[in-house]
XYZ file of C-alpha atoms in Angstrom:
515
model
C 68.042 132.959 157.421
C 68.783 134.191 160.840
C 71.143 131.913 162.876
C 67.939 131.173 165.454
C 65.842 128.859 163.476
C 68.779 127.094 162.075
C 69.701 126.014 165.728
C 66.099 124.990 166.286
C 66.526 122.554 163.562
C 69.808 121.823 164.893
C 68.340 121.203 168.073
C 65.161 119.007 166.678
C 67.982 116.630 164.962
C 70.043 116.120 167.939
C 67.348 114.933 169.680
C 65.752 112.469 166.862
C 69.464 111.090 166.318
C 69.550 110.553 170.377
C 72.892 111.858 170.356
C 73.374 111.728 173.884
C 75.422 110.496 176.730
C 73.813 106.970 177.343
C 73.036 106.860 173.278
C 77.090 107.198 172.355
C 78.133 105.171 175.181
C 75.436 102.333 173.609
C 77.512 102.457 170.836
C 80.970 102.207 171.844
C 80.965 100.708 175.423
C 82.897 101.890 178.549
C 86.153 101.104 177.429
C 86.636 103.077 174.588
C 84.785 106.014 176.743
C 87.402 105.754 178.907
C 90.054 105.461 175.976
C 88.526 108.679 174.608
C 89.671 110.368 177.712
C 93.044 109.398 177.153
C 93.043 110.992 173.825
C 92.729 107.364 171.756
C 89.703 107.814 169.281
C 90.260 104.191 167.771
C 88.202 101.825 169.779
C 85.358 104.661 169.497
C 86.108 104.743 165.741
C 86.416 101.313 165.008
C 82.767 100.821 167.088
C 81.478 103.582 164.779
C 82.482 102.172 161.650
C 80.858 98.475 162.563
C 77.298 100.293 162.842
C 75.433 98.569 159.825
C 73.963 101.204 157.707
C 70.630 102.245 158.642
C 70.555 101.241 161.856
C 68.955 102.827 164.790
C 72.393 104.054 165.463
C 73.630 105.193 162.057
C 72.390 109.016 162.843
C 73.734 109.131 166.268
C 77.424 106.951 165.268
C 77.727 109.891 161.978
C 76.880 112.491 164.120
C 79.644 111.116 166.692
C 82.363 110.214 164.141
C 82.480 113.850 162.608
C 81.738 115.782 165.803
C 83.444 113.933 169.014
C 86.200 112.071 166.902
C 86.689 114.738 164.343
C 87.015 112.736 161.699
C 86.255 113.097 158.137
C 82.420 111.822 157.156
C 80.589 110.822 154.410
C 78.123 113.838 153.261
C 75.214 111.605 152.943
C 75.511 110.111 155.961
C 75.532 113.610 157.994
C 72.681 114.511 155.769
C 70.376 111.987 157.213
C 71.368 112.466 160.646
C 70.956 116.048 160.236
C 67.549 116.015 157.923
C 66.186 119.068 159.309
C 69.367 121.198 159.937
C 70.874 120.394 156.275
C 74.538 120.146 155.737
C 74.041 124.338 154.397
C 72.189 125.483 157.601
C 75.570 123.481 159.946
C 77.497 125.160 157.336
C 75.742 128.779 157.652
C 76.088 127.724 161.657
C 80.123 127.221 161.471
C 79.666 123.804 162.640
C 81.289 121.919 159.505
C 82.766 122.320 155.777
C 82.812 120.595 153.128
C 86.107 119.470 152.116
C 84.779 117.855 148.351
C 81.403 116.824 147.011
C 80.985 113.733 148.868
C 82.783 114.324 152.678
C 82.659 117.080 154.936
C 84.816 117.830 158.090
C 84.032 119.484 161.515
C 84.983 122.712 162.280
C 84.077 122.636 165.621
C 83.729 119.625 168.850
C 80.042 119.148 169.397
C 79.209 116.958 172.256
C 76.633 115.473 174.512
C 77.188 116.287 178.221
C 74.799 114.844 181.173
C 74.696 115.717 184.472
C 72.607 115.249 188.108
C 71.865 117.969 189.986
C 69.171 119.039 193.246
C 66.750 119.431 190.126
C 67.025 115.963 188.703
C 69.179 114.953 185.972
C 69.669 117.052 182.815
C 71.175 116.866 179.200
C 72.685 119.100 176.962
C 74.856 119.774 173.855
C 78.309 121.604 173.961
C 80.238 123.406 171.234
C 83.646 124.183 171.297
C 86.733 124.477 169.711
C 88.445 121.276 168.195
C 90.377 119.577 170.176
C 94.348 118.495 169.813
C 92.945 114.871 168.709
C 91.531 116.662 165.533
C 95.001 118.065 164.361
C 97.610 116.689 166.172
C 99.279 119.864 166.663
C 99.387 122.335 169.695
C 96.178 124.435 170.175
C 95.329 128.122 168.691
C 96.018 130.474 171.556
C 92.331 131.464 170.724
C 91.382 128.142 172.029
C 87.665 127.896 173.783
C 87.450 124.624 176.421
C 84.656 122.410 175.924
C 84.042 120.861 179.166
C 86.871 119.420 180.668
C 87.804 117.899 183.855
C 88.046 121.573 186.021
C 84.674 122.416 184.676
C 83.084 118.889 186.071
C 84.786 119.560 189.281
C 83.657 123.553 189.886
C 79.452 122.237 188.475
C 80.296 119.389 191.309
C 81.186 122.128 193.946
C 78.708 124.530 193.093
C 75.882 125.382 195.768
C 72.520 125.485 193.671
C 70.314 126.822 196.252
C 67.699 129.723 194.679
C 69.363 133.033 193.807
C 68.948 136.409 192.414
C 71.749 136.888 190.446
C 74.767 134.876 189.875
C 77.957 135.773 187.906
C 79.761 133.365 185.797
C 83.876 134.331 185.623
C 85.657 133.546 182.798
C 82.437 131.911 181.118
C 84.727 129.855 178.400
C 81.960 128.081 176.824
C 79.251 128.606 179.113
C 78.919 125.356 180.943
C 79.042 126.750 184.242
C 76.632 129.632 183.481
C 74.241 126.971 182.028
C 74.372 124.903 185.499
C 73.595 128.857 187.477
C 70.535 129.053 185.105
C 68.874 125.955 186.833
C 68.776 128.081 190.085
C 69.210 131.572 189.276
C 67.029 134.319 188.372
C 69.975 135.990 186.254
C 72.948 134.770 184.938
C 76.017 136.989 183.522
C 78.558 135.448 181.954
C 81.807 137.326 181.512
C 85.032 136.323 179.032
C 87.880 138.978 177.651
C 87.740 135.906 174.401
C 84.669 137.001 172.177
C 85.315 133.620 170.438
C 84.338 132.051 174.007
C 81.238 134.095 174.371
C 80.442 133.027 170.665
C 80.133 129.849 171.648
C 78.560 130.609 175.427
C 75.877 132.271 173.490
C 75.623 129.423 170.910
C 74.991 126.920 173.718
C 72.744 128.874 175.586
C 70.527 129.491 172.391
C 71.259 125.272 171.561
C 70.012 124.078 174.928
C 66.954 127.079 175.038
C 68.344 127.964 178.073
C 67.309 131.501 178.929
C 67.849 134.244 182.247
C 71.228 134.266 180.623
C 73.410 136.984 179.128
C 76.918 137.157 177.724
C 79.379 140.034 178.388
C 83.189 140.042 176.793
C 85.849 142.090 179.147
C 88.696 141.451 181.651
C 87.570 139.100 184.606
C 85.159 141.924 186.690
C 85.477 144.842 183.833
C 82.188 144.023 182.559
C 80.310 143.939 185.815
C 82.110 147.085 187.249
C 79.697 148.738 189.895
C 76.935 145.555 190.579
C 76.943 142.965 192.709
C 75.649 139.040 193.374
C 74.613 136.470 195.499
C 77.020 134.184 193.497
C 79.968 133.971 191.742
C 81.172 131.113 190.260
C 84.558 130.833 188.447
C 87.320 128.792 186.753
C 89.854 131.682 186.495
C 92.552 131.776 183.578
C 94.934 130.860 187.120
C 97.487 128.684 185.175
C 101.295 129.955 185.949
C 102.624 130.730 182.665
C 106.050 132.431 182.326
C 105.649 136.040 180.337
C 108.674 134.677 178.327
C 109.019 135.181 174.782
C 108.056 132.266 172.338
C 105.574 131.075 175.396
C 102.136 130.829 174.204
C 99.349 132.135 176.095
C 96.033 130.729 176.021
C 93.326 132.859 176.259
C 91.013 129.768 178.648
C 93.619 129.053 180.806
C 96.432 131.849 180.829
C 95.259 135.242 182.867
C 98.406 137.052 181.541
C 99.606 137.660 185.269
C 102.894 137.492 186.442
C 102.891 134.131 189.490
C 99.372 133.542 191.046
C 98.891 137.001 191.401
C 95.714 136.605 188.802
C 94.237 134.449 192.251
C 94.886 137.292 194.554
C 93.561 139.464 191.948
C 90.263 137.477 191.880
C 89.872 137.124 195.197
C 90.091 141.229 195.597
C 87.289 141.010 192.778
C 85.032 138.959 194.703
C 85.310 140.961 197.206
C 84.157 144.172 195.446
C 80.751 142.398 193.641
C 79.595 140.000 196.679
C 76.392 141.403 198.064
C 75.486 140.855 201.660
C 75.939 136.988 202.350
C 76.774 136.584 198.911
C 78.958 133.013 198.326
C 81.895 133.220 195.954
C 83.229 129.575 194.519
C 86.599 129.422 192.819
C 89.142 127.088 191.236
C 92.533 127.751 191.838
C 96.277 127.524 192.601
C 98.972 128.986 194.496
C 102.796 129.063 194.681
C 104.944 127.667 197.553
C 107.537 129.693 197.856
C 110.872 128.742 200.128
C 109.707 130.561 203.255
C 105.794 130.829 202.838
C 103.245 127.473 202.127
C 100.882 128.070 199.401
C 97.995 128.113 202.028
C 99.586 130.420 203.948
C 99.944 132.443 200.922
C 96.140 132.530 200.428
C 95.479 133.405 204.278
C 97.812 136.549 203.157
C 95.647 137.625 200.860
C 92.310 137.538 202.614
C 94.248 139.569 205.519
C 95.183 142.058 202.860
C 91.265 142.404 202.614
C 90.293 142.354 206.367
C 93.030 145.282 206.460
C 91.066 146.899 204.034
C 87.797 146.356 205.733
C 86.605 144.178 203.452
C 87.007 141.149 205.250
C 85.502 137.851 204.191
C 84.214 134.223 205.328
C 87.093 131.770 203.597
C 87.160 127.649 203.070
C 89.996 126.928 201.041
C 90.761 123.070 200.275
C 93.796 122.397 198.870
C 93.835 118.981 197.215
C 96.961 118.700 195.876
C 100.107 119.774 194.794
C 102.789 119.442 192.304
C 106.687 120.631 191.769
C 107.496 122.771 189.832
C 108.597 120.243 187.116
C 105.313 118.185 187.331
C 103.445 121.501 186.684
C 104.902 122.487 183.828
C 104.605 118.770 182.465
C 101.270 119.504 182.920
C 100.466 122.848 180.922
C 102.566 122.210 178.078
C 101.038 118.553 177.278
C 97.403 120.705 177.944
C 98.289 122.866 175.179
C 99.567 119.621 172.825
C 103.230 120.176 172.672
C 104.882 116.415 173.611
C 107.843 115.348 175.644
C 110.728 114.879 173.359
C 110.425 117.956 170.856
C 112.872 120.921 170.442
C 109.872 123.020 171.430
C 108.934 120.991 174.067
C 112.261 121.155 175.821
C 112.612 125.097 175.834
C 109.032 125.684 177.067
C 110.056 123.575 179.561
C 113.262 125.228 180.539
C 111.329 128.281 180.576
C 108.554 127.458 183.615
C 111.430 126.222 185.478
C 113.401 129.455 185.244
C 110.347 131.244 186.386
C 109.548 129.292 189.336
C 113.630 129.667 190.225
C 113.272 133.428 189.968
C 110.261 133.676 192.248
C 111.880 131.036 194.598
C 108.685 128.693 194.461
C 109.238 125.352 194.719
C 105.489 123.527 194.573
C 102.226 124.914 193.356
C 99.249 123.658 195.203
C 95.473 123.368 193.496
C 92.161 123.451 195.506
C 89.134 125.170 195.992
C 88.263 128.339 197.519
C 84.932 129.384 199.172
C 84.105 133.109 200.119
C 81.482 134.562 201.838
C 80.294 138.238 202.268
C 79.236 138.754 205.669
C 75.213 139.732 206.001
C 76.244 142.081 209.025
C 79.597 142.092 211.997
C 82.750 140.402 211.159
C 83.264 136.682 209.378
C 82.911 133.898 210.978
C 84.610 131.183 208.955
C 88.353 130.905 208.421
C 89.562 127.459 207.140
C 92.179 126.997 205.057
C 93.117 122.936 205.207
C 94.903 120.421 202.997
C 92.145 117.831 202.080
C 93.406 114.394 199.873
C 90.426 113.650 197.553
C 91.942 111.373 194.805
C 89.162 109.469 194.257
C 86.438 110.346 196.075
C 83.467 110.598 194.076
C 82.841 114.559 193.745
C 79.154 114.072 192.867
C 76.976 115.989 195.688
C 80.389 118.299 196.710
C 77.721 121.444 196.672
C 75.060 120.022 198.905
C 77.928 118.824 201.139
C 79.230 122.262 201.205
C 76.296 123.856 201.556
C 75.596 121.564 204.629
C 78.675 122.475 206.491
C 78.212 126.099 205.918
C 74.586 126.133 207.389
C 76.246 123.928 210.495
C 78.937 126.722 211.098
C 76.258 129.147 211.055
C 74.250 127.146 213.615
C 77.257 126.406 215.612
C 77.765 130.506 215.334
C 73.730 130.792 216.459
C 73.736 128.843 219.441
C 77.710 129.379 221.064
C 78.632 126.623 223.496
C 75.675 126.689 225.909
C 73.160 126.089 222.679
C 75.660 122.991 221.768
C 75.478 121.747 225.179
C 72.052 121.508 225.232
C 71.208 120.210 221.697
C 70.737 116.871 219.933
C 72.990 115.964 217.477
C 72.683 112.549 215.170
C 75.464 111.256 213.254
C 75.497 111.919 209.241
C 74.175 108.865 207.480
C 77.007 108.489 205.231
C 79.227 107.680 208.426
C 80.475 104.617 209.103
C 83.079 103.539 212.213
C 86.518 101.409 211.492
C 88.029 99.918 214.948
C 91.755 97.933 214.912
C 92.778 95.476 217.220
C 96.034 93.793 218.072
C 94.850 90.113 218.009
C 93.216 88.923 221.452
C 93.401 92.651 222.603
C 89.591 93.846 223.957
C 90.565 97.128 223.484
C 90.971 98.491 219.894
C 94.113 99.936 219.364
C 92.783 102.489 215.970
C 89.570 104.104 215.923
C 88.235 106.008 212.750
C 85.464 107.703 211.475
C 84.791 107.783 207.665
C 82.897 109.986 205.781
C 81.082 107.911 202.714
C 79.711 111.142 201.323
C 81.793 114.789 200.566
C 85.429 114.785 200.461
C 85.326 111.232 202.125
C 87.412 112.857 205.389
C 88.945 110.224 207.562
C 89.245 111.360 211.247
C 91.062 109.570 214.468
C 89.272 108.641 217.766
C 89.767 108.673 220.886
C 87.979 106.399 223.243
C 86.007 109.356 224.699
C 85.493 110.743 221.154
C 84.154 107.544 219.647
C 81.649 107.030 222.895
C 80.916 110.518 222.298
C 79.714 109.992 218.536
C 78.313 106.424 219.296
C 75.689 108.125 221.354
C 73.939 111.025 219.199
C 71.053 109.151 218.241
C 69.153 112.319 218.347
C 67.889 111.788 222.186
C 70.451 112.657 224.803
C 71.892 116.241 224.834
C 75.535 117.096 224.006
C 75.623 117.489 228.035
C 74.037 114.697 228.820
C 76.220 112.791 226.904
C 79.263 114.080 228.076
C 78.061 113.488 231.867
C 77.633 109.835 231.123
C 80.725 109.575 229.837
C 82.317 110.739 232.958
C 80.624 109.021 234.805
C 81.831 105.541 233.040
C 85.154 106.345 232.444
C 85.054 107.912 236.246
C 86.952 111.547 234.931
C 85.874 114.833 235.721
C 82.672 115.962 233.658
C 83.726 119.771 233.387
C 87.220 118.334 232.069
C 85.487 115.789 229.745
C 83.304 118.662 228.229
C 86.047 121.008 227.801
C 88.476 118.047 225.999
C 85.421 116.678 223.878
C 83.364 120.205 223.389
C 86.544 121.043 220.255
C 86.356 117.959 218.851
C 82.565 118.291 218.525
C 82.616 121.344 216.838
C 84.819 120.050 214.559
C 82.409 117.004 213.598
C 79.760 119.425 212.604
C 81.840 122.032 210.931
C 82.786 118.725 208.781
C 78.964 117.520 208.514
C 79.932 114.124 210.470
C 77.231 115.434 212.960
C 74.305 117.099 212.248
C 71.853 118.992 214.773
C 69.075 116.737 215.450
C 66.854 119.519 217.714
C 68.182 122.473 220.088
């Protein structure tokens, strides 16, 4: 039997099980979610081994305990949560083994993933590889992601407005191409692992997910000569040392010397973006002793401009680590532990890269690029942004906001600003400190409830400014008034508050109300 109808039974069972999201969490709460993330399968376990046979749950909790907590399962019991599929046709499918006549064992992770997007809110089913928690040793170099925490974050950031065609870098399991599909007329999905675009193509097929295809090459190899509207990416960027002994993993390690596999992507992007065409990358970038890691990326986009091929560019750094906290980092990913032999020399081997390089941080962020339509870009912002917990959900629409308010700002120059109607941004709210019996308040802030949850200081000129775009009185008028109560000079007033304006609508704390 062709693989096809087996994973339209497949399919069919997952949904009569209710293997999803909400259904698991029913069954082992929030806690031992949030234990699962930490790598501790017990509470999960220990709620999945309470479910009282034949329950409404049974299918869902088997399904669970052999997929999601890789875990040896009775036969029978993934028999009747997979009555349709069979325990041959997941077998044929690669998705399980028996192990003797009455258990089986996965072979792969298999796991509900929801999600919210401008389309409403979705469901699907990812396969991947195992992970660590299933063998408690470090991972196959061969290793293909499910979806992690970098893959939430880049579906977060991605603007889903219509387009034509939209490239998927260093597709790993697919997620992200899946998320393009929901908005895109075309996806490709490119991977150099053909074990990752096994499993791309698996999910597609799963979730009946179509517009999609799967190409295996070197980042833009496969897509030499065409171009998109989009490209969206979680680049193997991970700073590995080319050391003997040090494994590389084909999801995370591009095989690059530094963060020259960034630069290289960036030059890529470049190449394939057609006319207005929006790239979106993850990423990260070396400090080195005389040159910041931001100033490192600004390097590279003039290394474009100088090759006429000059692009828009928000990068957002949101955070960085030393060099020892990074390579804590990438050996744990890859399941080696503190306190082993093996751990120790992989350890002494990152450091002695970084040394020879002179870096001394690595920062991580976000980088938006934009072809220009026609004439030179527009947009260059490369800032340091602290987002520890702010709540990335609607990080695309936000983005896309502030992009469309650059180009407006762009549109109209200064006399079109002076003359328009701004409101402020619904998620804004004011904070005001006072020493006690002062009248005056000593702190003025603006917060931003909604996209990276900016804080930004006010003046008192700046904060009557913003308390008075209602939508009615021009930016001029405004301004004027101002003057007029703090008795200054309006032409001074305008030219002092005219920069911090702009810079409340490049931010999407004000929006245009009317020109």
């Amino acid at each position: 039997m062709s693989r096809d109808p087996l994973i339209a039974r497949l399919r069919t069972d997952l949904t009569s099980a209710g293997y999803t999201v909400d259904g698991l969490r029913s069954i082992w709460g929030e806690a031992a979610e949030a234990a699962l993330t930490r790598g501790n399968r017990v509470p999960a376990q220990r709620a999945v081994s309470a479910l009282p046979p034949g329950s409404a749950d049974a299918a869902a909790g088997a399904l669970a305990r052999l997929f999601v907590l890789a875990l040896p399962t009775p036969r029978a019991n993934v028999s009747g949560a997979l009555p349709t599929l069979g325990i041959d046709g997941a077998a044929q499918l690669g998705l399980l083994e028996l192990t003797d006549a009455d258990t089986v064992r996965p072979l792969v992770d298999l796991r509900p993933y929801a999600f919210v997007d401008a389309r409403g809110p979705g469901h699907w089913w990812i396969v991947s590889d195992l992970g660590e928690v299933a063998g408690g040793e470090a991972l196959a170099e061969s290793h293909v992601l499910g979806v992690g925490g970098a893959s939430l974050t880049l579906s977060t950031l991605m603007i889903d407005a219509p387009a034509r065609r939209v490239l998927d870098l260093g597709t790993g399991c697919g997620i992200q191409a899946l998320h393009a599909a929901r908005h895109a007329d075309e996806v490709i999905g490119t991977d150099i692992s053909e074990r990752a675009v096994r499993f791309a193509r698996l999910n597609a097929r799963l979730n009946d997910v179509e517009g999609i295809r799967f190409r295996v090459g070197d980042l833009f190899a496969p897509v030499a000569g065409e171009e998109f509207d989009r490209i969206v990416s979680n680049p193997p960027f991970v700073i590995t040392p080319r050391a003997p002994g040090v494994p590389e993993y084909e999801y995370r390690d591009g095989g690059m010397v530094g963060d020259a596999l960034v630069a290289a992507v960036i030059r890529g992007a470049a190449e394939h973006l057609a006319p207005g065409g929006v790239a979106q990358l993850l990423a990260n970038w070396e400090y080195r002793l005389n040159e910041s890691g931001l100033d490192r990326v600004a390097g590279w986009l003039d290394e474009l401009a100088a090759d006429g091929r000059a692009l828009d560019a928000w990068v957002v750094e949101r955070e960085t680590q030393d060099p020892a906290q990074y390579a804590e980092t990438w050996i744990r990913d890859g399941g080696t532990r503190p306190g082993s032999a093996r751990y120790e020399k992989l350890s002494q081997a990152w450091l002695d890269d970084f040394a020879a390089r002179g870096a001394t941080a690595v920062g991580f962020g976000y980088l938006l690029l934009r072809r220009p339509e026609s004439g030179a870009p527009t947009l260059r912002r490369l800032e340091r942004v602290e987002t520890r917990g702010v709540n990335d959900s609607g990080l695309g629409a936000h983005i896309a906001g502030c992009l469309a308010s650059h180009d407006w700002l762009v549109a109209v120059g200064t006399t079109g600003l002076l003359g328009a109607r701004l409101a402020v941004a619904p998620d804004v709210t004011e904070e005001r400190h006072y020493w006690p019996g002062a009248e005056d308040p000593t702190v003025i802030t603006l917060h931003a409830g909604a996209g990276f949850g900016r804080v930004v200081g006010m003046d008192t000129a700046s904060a009557a400014f913003v308390g008075a775009c209602d939508g009615e009185l021009t930016v001029e008028a405004i301004c004027s008034a101002i003057a007029e109560l703090l008795e200054v000079d309006a032409s001074a007033l305008i030219a002092q508050l005219v920069p911090v304006v702009r810079e409340l609508i490049e931010i999407g704390m004000l929006v245009p109300a009317s020109a």
